[in-house]
């Protein structure tokens, strides 16, 4: 150890990088989760929240809530905010609050105003607050007035932050905060309007989670048909928590990939180090040292060096939550609770030790069994084969434990199992790819070019770098190709093929009394367009075959149907875009028991069959319908589609609004703006969603997510590059001898540079071809089979991968061999 860490810097960097990635990602995830838990009351806006759709709480329900604690009521809906002169408009997420809002946490505005002054009525005009993005979209300033429905509102302040924003879910439009009185005065709340009413309670101090759970059960028992969604402070932001868990799991697996790729660097470093110590090992053995003694001495040394790398990684991982607190403050709606998380760091350290042992035991085992005479005579350990069985078994056993621990510590063990299996499979395939490349090189025809002949010989000679280079670079490139193809296919689906068949507009909250007049106006403004219109209600699935859905375990593919509110409709005749897969449609004049048509894909995921019953709560009333048929739904068409379509008699007399789409494929942006202005002026209560704007938002989000994922996956590529550099450095001693002998025999520097460049280019090209094939297959499976979207191969990804592989292999290879070419011949020739 007094000899320093020469030759182990890549070893240390690989271990530190992988440990830091795993420990840091898990620490940051725990910090955010702790922040969510600690801020549960503020994030939810209360200790417990009851939410209703399309109706307000009844007098009995409000009395029940008032007896429990201090209530605060709010309502949310989408609508159109218009300038007073009608020259421009924008979609907004309206949030109307009462005088008790917020129960927890501060409402921040600029300037800071009292609740009464901010949202109250002055001279017949109610106040409002909005974020700066709405001011930018409408090109207005604080103090300007806008129209919302039939009401006029004055934007009195800039909305900086609302404490419970994260619990409201993702919005496609800017927030517009008004008072409940102002929203009612706007005329937007009509029977059947898509409005979500929330009632948040501030319970007495010291109320336990057990008491809150009892309140939740009491509400369900006392009002079985209320149909409200209940959420508590302990689960204030389930979507955020779920996304954090999924993303941290992905990053942990990426970090594990980097660590395992770094394990190849560990094996290379250990082999190169022992190769340089062959004289010392031979001397040990000549003086009577046993093989076990040699193994133990160098194992202890490797573990000490690994321990240093793990410590560096743990320090970096422990610092990540503190860095993330500052970096993510403007991104996350909740402060991360920066601290040191021993459990997260412990898992990272365990992985670091296991990777070191799994990859170091084989070269250490070889050194243990090589006799002293062979060590004195041979250049290294290349021809020694596998070590004896105990060492091989120990390495495989530790690798198996590493895989099991990776699965055990994962939040989604199914995905982790697939990931680990794919990694093991990739290792095996890459090993055989290296063997195949050497086999092809060995059997290639003799070429006239001296440089190319030398390059081909270097690929298949004993001790060649081919297996190490293919293995180290192959995993990183395959991961990046997979992610790039998935991202490219999603972008193509969103920005390319969808707009060709998607509607131009969605129109929501068309009142019954205005439906015919609305249709006439749209047909007049867009005579070449196709208008589709269906009735729409909102409901929540309460039971399947009489069993409470909250007590059911359903696969993720169908679980979303049972969570939250769903759009519902009724049809007398089979919709034109519906294809029945099972059962029959009801007669046009059907008047028997309520029937429902269910989406076949989601129905199969839930486990439904013909004749099963589905109970939905609509407007505070439970309705049970029998499944009459299943139909295929093409969600990607972005047309009007519903999971459930009921027979008309199911909701006879129920107030509802209408949903419509307008498809005008030839409409220009100017014509779309004209249609939007005409609809907004004539029907201010109708919410208009321009599909292109929504697609742009989704495309931007996908792009940001793709960039973040590729940046995270670059950790694995960095490890691959480090291992590649280590593998090339480990072979430099043999290359020094080759270069000296060839130069003695008359080879020029240009010939040697050309030979080395061609060697690295051929290996890099073979690795790139494998990465394209493996990454293409993996991306196709995810996009076509899991996401069920059209999958295409993207040539630009192929070109980029080949260029990256060649640049890395040739560039790093030439940097490493430049010193070899300048080595003096005499010292080397004396040792031959």
PDB file of C-alpha atoms in Angstrom, residues 224-228 540-544 547-550 614-617 622:
ATOM      1  CA  UNK A 224     -72.509   5.346   1.798  1.00  0.00           C
ATOM      2  CA  UNK A 225     -73.736   6.999  -1.415  1.00  0.00           C
ATOM      3  CA  UNK A 226     -71.897  10.305  -1.048  1.00  0.00           C
ATOM      4  CA  UNK A 227     -69.328   9.216  -3.634  1.00  0.00           C
ATOM      5  CA  UNK A 228     -66.670  11.501  -2.211  1.00  0.00           C
ATOM      6  CA  UNK A 540     -66.646   7.181  -9.480  1.00  0.00           C
ATOM      7  CA  UNK A 541     -66.540   3.392  -9.585  1.00  0.00           C
ATOM      8  CA  UNK A 542     -67.614   2.224  -6.142  1.00  0.00           C
ATOM      9  CA  UNK A 543     -67.969  -1.558  -6.484  1.00  0.00           C
ATOM     10  CA  UNK A 544     -67.427  -4.475  -8.864  1.00  0.00           C
ATOM     11  CA  UNK A 547     -67.254  -5.741  -3.784  1.00  0.00           C
ATOM     12  CA  UNK A 548     -65.799  -2.408  -2.652  1.00  0.00           C
ATOM     13  CA  UNK A 549     -63.076  -1.436  -5.167  1.00  0.00           C
ATOM     14  CA  UNK A 550     -60.897  -0.090  -2.346  1.00  0.00           C
ATOM     15  CA  UNK A 614     -70.354  -2.224 -12.002  1.00  0.00           C
ATOM     16  CA  UNK A 615     -71.571   0.284  -9.417  1.00  0.00           C
ATOM     17  CA  UNK A 616     -70.804   3.956 -10.092  1.00  0.00           C
ATOM     18  CA  UNK A 617     -71.644   6.995  -8.003  1.00  0.00           C
ATOM     19  CA  UNK A 622     -75.089   4.801  -6.616  1.00  0.00           C
TER      20      UNK A 622
END
